[in-house]
XYZ file of C-alpha atoms in Angstrom:
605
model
C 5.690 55.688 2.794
C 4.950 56.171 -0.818
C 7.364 57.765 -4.028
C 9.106 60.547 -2.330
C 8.583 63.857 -4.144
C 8.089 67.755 -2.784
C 5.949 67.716 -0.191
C 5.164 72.119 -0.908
C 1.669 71.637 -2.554
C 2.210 74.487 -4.619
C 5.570 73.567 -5.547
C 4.073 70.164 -6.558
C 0.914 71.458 -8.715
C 3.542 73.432 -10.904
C 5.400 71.208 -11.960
C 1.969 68.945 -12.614
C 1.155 71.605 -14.835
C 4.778 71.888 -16.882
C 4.992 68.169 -16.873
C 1.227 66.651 -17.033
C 1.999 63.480 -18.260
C 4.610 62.429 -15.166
C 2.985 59.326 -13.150
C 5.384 59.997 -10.388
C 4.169 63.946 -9.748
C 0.623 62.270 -9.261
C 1.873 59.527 -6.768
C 3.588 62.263 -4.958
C 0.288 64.318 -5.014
C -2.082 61.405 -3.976
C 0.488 60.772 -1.293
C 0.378 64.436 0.026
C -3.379 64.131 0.443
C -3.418 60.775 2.002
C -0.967 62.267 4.599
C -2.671 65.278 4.976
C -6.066 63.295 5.909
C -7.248 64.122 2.836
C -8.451 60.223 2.011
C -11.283 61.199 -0.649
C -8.889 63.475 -3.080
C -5.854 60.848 -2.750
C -8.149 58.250 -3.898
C -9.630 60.420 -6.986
C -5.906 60.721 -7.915
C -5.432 56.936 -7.695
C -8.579 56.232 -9.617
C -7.460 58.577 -12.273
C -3.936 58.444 -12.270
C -2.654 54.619 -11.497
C -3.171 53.512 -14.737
C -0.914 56.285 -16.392
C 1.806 54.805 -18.818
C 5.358 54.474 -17.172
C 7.905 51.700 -16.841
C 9.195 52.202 -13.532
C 8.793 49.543 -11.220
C 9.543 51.827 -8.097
C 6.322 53.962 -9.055
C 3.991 50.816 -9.366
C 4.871 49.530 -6.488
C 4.543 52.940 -4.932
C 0.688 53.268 -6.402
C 0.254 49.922 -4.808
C 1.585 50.809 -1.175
C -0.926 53.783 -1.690
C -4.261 51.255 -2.144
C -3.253 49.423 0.542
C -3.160 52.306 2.833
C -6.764 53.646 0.858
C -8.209 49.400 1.341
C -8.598 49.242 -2.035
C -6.863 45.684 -2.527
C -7.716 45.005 -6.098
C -5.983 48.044 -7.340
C -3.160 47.476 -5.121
C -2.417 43.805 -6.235
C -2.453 45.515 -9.803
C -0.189 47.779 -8.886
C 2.269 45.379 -7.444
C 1.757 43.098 -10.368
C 3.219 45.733 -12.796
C 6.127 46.176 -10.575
C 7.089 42.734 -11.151
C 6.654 42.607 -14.476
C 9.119 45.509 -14.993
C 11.333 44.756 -11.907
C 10.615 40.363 -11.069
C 13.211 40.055 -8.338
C 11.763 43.399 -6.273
C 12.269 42.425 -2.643
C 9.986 44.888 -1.410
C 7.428 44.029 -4.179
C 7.627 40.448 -3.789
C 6.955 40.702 0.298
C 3.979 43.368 -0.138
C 2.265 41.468 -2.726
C 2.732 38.165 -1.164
C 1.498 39.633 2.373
C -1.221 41.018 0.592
C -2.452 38.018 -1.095
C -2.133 35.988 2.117
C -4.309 39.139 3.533
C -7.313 38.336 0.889
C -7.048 34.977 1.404
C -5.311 33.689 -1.993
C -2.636 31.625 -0.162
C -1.629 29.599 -2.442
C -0.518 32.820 -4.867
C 1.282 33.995 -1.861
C 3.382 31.110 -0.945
C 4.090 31.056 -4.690
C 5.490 34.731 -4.571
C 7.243 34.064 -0.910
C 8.766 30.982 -2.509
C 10.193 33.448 -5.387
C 11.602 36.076 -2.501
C 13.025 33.331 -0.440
C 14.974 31.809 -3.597
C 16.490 34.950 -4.283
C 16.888 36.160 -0.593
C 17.267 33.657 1.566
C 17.921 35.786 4.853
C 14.659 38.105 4.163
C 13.116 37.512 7.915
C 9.704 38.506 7.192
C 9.189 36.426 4.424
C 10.976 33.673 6.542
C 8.485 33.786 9.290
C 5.457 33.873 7.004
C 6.391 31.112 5.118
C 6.923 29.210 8.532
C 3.201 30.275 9.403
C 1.833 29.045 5.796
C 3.964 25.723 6.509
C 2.630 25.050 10.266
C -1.200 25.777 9.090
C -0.839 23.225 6.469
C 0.299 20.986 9.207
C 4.192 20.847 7.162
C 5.814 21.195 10.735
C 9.160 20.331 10.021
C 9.200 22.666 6.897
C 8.081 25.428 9.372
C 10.834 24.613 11.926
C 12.974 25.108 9.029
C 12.379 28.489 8.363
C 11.987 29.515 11.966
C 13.574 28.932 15.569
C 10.376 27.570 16.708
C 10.918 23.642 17.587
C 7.855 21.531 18.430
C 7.517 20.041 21.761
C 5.020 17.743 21.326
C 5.913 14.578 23.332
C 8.473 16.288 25.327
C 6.853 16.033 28.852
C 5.147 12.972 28.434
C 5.554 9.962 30.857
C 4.782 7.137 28.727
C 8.296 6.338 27.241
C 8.699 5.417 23.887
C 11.392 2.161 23.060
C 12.944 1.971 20.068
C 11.740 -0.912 17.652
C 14.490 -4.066 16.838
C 15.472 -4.433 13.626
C 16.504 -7.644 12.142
C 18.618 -8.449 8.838
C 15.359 -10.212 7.657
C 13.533 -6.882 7.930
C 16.138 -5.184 6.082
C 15.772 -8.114 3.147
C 12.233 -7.481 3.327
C 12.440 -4.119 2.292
C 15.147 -4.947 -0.278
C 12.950 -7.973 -1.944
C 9.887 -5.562 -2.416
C 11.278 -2.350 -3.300
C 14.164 -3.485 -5.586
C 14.629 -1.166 -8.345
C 17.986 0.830 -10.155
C 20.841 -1.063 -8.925
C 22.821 2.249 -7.834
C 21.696 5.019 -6.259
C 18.884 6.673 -4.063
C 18.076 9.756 -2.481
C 17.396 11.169 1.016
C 14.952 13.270 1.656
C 16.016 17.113 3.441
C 14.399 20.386 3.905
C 16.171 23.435 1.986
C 16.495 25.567 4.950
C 16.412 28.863 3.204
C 12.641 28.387 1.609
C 11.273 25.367 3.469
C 11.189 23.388 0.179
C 11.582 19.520 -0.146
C 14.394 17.851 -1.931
C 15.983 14.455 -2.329
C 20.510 14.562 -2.382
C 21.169 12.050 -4.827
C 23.781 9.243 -3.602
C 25.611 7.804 -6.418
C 26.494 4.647 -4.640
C 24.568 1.137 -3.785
C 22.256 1.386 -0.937
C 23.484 0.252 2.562
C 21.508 -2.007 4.775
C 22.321 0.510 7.614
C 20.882 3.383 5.912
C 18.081 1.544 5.647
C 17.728 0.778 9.646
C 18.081 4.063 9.745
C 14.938 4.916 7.930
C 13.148 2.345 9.852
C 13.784 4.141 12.735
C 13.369 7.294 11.518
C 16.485 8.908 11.578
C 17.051 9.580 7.465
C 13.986 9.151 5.173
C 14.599 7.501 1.846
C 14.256 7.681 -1.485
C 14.705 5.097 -4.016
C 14.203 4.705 -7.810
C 11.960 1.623 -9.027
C 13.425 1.623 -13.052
C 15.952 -0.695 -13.761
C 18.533 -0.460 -16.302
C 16.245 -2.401 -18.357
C 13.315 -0.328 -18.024
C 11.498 -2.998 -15.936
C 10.000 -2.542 -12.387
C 8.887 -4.746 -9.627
C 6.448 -2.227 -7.732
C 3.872 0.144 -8.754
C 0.349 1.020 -8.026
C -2.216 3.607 -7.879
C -1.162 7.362 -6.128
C -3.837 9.768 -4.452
C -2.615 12.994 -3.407
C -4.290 16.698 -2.370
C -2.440 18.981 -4.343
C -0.071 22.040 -3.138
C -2.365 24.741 -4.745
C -5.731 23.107 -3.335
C -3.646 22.926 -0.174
C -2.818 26.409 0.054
C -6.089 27.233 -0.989
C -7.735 26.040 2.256
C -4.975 26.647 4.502
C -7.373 27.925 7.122
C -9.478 25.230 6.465
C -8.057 22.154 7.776
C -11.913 20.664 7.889
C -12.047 20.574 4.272
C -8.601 19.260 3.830
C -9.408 15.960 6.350
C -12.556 15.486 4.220
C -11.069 15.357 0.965
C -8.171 13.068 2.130
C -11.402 10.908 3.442
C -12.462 10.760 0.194
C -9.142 9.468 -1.158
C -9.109 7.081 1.238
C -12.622 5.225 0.423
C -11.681 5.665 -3.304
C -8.525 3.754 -2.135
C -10.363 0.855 -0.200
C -13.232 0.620 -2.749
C -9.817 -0.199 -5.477
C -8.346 -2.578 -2.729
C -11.496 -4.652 -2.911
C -12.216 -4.688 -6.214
C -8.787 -5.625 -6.996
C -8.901 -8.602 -4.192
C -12.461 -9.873 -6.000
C -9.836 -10.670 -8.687
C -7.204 -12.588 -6.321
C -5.083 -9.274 -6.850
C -3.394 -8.616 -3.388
C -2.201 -4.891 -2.633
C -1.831 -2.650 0.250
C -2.672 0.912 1.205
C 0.027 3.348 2.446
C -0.744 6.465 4.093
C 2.374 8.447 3.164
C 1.666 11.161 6.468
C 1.716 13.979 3.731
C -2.090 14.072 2.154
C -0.591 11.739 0.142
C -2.326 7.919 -0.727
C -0.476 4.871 -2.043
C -2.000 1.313 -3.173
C 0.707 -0.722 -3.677
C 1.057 -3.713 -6.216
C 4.233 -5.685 -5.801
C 5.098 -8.014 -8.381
C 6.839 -11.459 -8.298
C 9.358 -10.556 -10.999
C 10.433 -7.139 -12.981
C 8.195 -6.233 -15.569
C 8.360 -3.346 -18.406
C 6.989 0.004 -16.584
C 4.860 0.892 -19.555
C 2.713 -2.792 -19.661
C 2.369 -1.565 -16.190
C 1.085 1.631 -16.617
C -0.777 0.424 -19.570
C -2.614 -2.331 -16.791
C -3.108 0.105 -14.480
C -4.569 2.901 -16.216
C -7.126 0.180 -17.491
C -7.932 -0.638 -14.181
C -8.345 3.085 -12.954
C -11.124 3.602 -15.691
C -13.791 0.719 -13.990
C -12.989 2.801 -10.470
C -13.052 6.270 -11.306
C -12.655 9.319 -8.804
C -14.556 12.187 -9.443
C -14.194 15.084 -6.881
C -13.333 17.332 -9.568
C -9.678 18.862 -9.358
C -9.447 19.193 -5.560
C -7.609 15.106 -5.307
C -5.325 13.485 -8.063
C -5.059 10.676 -9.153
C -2.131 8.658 -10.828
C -0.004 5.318 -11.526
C 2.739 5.333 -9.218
C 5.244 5.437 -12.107
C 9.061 5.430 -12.058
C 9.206 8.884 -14.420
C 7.777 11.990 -14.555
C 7.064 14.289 -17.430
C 9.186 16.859 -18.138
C 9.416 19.582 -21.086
C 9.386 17.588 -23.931
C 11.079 14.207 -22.256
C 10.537 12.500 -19.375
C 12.637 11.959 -16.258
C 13.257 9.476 -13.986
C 12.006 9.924 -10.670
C 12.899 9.178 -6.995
C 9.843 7.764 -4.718
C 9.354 8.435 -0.689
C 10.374 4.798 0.724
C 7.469 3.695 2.897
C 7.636 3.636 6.572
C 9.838 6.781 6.690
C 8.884 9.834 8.698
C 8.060 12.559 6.096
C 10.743 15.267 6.888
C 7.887 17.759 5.761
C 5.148 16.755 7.797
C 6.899 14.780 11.098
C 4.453 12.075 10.479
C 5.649 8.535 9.844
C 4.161 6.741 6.638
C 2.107 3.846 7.591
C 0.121 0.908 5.960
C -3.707 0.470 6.683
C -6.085 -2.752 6.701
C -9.244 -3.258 4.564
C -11.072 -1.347 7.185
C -8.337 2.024 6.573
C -7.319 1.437 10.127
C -3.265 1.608 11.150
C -1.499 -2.084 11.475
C 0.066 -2.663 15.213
C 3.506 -3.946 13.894
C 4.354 -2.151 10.635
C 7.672 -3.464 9.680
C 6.617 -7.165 10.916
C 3.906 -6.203 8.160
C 6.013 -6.099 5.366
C 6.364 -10.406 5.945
C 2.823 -10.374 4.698
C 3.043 -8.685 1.411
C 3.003 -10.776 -1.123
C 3.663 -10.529 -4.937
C 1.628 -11.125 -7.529
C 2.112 -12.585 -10.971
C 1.092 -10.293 -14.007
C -1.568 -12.374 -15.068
C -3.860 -11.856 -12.499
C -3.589 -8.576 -13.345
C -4.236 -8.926 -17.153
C -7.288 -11.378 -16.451
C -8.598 -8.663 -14.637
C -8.126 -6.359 -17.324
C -9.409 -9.010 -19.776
C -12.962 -9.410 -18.081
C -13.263 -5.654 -16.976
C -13.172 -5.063 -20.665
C -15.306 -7.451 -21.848
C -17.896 -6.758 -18.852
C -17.990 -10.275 -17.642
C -18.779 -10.414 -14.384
C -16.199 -12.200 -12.556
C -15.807 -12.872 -9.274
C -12.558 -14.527 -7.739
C -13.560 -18.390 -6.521
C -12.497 -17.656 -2.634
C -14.420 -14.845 -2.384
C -17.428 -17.847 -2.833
C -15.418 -19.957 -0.824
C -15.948 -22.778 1.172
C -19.067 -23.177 -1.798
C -18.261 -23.843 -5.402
C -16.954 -26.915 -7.077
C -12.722 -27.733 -7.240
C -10.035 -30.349 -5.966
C -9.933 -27.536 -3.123
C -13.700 -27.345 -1.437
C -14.013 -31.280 -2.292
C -11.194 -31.623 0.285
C -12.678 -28.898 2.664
C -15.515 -31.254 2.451
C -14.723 -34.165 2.835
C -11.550 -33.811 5.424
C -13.116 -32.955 8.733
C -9.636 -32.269 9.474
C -8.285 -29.881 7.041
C -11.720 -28.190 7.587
C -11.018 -27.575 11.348
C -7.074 -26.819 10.631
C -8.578 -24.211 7.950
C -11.442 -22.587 9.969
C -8.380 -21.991 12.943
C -6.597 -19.979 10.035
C -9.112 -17.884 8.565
C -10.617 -17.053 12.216
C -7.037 -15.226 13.062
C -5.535 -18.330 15.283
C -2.046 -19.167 15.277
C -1.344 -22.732 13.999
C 0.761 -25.220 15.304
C 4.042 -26.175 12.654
C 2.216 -30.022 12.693
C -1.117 -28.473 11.587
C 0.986 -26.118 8.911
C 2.846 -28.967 7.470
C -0.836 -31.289 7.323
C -2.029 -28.457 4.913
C 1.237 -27.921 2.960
C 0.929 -31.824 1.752
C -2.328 -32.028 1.329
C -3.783 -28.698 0.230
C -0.456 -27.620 -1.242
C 0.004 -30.523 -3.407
C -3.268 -29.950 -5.112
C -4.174 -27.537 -8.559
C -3.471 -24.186 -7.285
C -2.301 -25.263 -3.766
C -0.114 -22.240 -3.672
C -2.919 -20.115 -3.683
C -5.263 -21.550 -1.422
C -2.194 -21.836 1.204
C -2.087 -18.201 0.824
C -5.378 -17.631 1.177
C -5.882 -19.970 3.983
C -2.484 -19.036 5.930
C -2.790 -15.226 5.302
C -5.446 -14.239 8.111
C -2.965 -15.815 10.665
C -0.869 -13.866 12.797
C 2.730 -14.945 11.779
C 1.784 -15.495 8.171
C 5.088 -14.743 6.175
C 3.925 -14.355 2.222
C 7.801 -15.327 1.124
C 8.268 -17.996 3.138
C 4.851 -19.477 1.968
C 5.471 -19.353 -1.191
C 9.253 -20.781 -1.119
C 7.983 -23.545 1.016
C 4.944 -24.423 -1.661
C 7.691 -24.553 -4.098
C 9.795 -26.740 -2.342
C 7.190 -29.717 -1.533
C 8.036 -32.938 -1.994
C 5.339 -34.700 -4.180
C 4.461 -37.109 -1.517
C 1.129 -36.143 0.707
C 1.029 -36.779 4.568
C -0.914 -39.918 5.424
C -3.734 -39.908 7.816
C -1.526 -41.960 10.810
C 1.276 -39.426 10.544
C -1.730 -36.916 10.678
C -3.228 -38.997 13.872
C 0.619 -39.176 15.392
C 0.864 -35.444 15.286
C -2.556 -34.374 16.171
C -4.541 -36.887 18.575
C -6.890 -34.877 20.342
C -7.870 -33.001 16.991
C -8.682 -36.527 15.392
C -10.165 -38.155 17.836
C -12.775 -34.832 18.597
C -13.925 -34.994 15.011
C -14.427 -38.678 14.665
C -11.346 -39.011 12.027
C -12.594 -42.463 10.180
C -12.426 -42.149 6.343
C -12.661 -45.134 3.992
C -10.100 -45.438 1.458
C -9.867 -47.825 -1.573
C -5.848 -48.735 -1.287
C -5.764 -51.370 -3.868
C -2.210 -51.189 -5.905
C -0.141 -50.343 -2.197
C -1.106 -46.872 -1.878
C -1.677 -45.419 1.905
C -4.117 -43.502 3.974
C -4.210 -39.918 2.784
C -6.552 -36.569 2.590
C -5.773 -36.645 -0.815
C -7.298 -40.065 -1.931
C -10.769 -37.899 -1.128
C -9.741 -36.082 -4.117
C -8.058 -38.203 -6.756
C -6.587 -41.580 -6.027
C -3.835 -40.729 -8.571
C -2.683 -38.148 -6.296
C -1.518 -40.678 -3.877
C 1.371 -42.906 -4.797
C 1.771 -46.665 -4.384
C 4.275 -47.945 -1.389
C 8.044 -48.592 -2.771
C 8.626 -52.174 -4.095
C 10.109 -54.999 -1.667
C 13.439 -55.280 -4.255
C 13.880 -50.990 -3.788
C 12.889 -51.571 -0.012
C 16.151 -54.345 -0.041
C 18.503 -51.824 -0.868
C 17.971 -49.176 1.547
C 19.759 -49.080 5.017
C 18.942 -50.558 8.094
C 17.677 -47.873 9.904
C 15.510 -46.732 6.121
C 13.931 -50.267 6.131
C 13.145 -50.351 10.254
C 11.128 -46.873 10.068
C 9.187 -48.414 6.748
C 8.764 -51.489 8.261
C 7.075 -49.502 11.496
C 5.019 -47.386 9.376
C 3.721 -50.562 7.571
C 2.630 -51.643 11.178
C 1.155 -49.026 12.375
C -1.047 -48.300 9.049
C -1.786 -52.496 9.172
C -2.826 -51.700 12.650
C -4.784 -48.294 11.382
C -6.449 -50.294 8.823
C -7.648 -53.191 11.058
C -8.898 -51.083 13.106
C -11.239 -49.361 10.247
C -12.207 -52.893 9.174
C -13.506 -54.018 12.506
C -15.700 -50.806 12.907
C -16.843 -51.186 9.289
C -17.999 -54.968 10.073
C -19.688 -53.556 12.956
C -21.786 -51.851 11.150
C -22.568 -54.365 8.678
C -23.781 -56.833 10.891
C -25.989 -53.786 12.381
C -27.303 -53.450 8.736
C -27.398 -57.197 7.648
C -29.443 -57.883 10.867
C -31.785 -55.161 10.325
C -32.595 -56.335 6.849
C -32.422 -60.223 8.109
C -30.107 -60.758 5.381
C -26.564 -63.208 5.002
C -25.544 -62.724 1.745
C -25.198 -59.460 -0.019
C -24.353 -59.049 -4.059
C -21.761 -56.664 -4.750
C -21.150 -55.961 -8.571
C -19.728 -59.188 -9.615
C -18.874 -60.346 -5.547
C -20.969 -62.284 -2.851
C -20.622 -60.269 0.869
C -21.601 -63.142 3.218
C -21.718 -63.286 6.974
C -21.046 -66.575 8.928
C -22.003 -67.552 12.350
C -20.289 -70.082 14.139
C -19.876 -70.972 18.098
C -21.232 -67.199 18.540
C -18.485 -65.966 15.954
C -19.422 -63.491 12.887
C -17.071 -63.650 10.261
C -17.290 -62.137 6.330
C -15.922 -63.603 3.312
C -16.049 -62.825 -0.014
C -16.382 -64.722 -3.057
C -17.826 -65.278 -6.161
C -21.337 -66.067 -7.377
């Protein structure tokens, strides 16, 4: 199988000795030997000879076919290695060294030097199947199906039946709302079927809400590209990836591979929480292709290099260190390239990675999968720049900082004086946060009361987000859209009897100057307004002045109540102290029997 030559061993040393400086006359002679049995003399002529001068690619690669059969493997990668450099697109040099590197365990050299031979012939079968193999160890199934006839039947016998998931428009505008970026264009994602590679095709048109079903379900995966015209983006984050060459590297060691993507994945969670300590909300994304994402989605477009300036700053106070075998990165809209930089087109999330088969998914706090992914993407919610530039701010300046809910229900604020005050925003509250799905009466008590306050916005989120149908948009639009009247505490009673009457709902309120029963009075009595004058009443219509007029009762009625339980207890404390008359700032409180009737007045000294 080596450089043909004479096989006469006579014949051969002759013309050795006319023409001693001939490389090929010493391959053929090694050769002879090796055929002849003669193992130890053909590998004193390779020792000696292999290194002669020549620049013939056909006798390198001859020399290294010849330590392959002898097991020396150095030599023979050597060998090949010249070859190339004389000869780079040698089919049969290309195939022998890559087999051989895969043989000595240097994988990720070999798929390097298949990926060469399959880009400049396609239809080389060999090459085709080992690439396949490389592909299915590193657990790249549909690459490997690429390359090969093999199909996977996993799932094909199974009983349990699979249905697939609905849909809706507002799913669709979901996706569109958080991943907005170039207003034209966007790639899908395909396997080249003559080397196995990845690629996006680039379509040169506006994205279709179908295409993007599609995806959903996991018929196309897409691509899109975050940079605007403008330069300005609305997503980015913080990308964890095992790379192709430490990949390759352990392709027989899928243990090692696991552990380092375990590693990603607490450096992930640990950034999750330290960004939350600073009221920064993002969300992990396992891309199915030893691939991390922490996503930060922003409430309007923002310059992609303030972003990556943020970022990076951020990165340095949680740094990874598992030397070069993870990376870690902005998620950035470009890419260097040469001497420029290009624009680059990003896996859309919750597509199934054509490479791997696997579907990207989100994960909780924990790093465990969430049941209803696309329902999910109703709970992401954007965040304003400046949170993110605070954080920055006190990272730098090592302040310890340390987001007020995270402290929460303790602390001082317009917020926890409600919480303690308000037995009934306390209860509504402690339903949220424990997971509980609210009723729409209990929602709209805490959107006028808690809403309406400094920051209401925020502590709506915060309260609302633990529950199970908590929509982050809709939240927010809602909080924007309040009217700056609070609910009073008999609409509160109307809506939620058994819920008052179980915590013993019977707050004092000063309403001097016509203002109502409210939560908010706890906090400031500004907060509240006064009722509408009799001459605006006048001009309303009929039915406008009945329902006022019925409210008025029913808060008279509210508030006699109140006053008969509070002179209850006076007369339990005047008759304790065996007092009649009680000095109040600049008042008299005095209490008058008469025929076995208590009444109070009040009046002057």
């Amino acid at each position: 199988m080596g450089f043909s030559g004479n096989n006469n061993i006579e014949t051969l040393l002759a013309q050795i000795r006319l023409n001693p400086l001939d490389p090929a006359l010493y391959l053929s002679l090694a050769q002879y030997y090796y055929d002849e049995g003669e193992e130890e003399k053909a590998r004193s002529i390779v020792i000696r000879r292999r290194e002669m001068a020549t620049t013939n690619a056909m006798i390198h690669r001859g020399w290294g076919e010849l330590c392959e059969d002898l097991g020396l493997a150095r030599q023979a990668l050597e060998s090949y290695q010249k070859a190339l450099r004389f000869n780079p697109n040698d089919e049969k040099t290309l195939l022998r060294l890559a087999e051989l590197l895969a043989d000595v365990g240097r994988y990720e050299d070999s798929i390097h030097y298949l990926k060469k031979l399959l880009k400049r012939y396609p239809e080389n079968e060999p090459a085709k199947n080992m690439m396949a193999e490389n592909y299915r160890l590193l657990g790249l199934k549909g690459q490997a199906e690429a390359l090969s006839s093999f199909t996977s039947k996993e799932n094909e016998n199974t009983i349990v039946r699979q249905f697939p998931i609905s849909i809706s428009n507002e799913d669709i505008q979901n996706v569109i709302r958080l991943f907005d970026g170039r207003e034209r264009g966007y790639g899908l994602q395909k396997i080249d079927a003559r080397s196995g590679e990845l690629f996006y095709q680039i379509i040169d048109l506006p994205l279709p809400p179908e295409v993007i079903r599609a995806h959903l379900r996991g018929e196309v995966t897409l691509g899109f590209f975050p940079l605007r015209e403008d330069k300005t983006i609305k997503v980015s984050g913080i990308s964890v990836w095992i790379p192709f060459r430490v990949m390759a590297a352990n392709i027989k060691n899928h243990g090692h591979l696991m552990f380092l993507m375990e590693k990603g994945r607490s450096y992930m969670l640990r950034m999750n929480s330290m960004l939350k300590s600073y009221g920064i909300s993002s969300y992990l994304e396992d891309t199915g292709s030893y691939q991390l994402r922490l996503w930060l989605f922003f409430d309007r477009f923002i310059h992609f290099l303030k972003v990556k300036s943020l970022i990076q700053d951020l990165m340095k106070y949680q740094p990874l260190s598992i030397e070069e075998s993870l990376m870690v990165e902005p998620i950035m809209p470009t890419v260097p390239q040469g001497v420029s930089w290009v624009e680059q087109v990003m896996m859309l999330p919750l597509g199934v990675h054509q490479g791997t088969g696997k579907r990207s998914l989100f994960l909780d706090k924990e790093g465990a999968i969430y049941p209803n992914q696309v329902k999910f993407l109703e709970r992401i919610r954007e965040v304003n720049i400046s949170y993110i530039q605070q954080a920055v701010k006190n990272l730098n300046s090592k302040k310890t900082y340390q987001n007020p809910k995270s402290k929460f229900p303790s602390g001082q604020g317009p917020f926890q004086t409600l919480w303690e005050n308000c037995l009934i925003i306390r209860k509504i509250g402690e339903k949220s946060l424990a997971g509980r799905d609210l009723l729409s009466e209990e929602k709209v008590v805490l959107f006028y009361t808690i809403g309406l306050l400094d920051q209401g916005e925020e502590w709506l989120h915060y309260l609302l987000e633990p529950g199970p149908r908590y929509h982050a948009e809709k939240v927010s639009r809602q909080a924007r859209r309040l009217a700056p009247n609070p609910i009073s505490c008999i609409k509160i009673r109307d809506w939620l009897p058994e819920l008052t009457s179980s915590v013993a709902c019977n707050c004092s309120f000063d309403l001097r100057g016509g203002k109502y029963p409210s939560p908010l009075l706890h906090v400031n009595p500004h907060s509240v307004p006064s009722t509408t004058d009799i001459d605006q009443i006048e001009k309303l219509p009929l039915k406008e002045i009945a329902l006022r007029y019925l409210r008025l009762r029913n808060e008279l009625e509210e508030l006699e109540q109140i006053r008969q339980r509070t002179e209850d207890i006076l007369e339990r404390h005047f008759a304790k102290k065996q007092i009649n008359r009680l000095k109040i700032q600049e008042k008299v409180l005095s209490r008058r029997e008469y025929e076995g009737q208590i009444t109070w007045e009040i009046g002057f000294e």
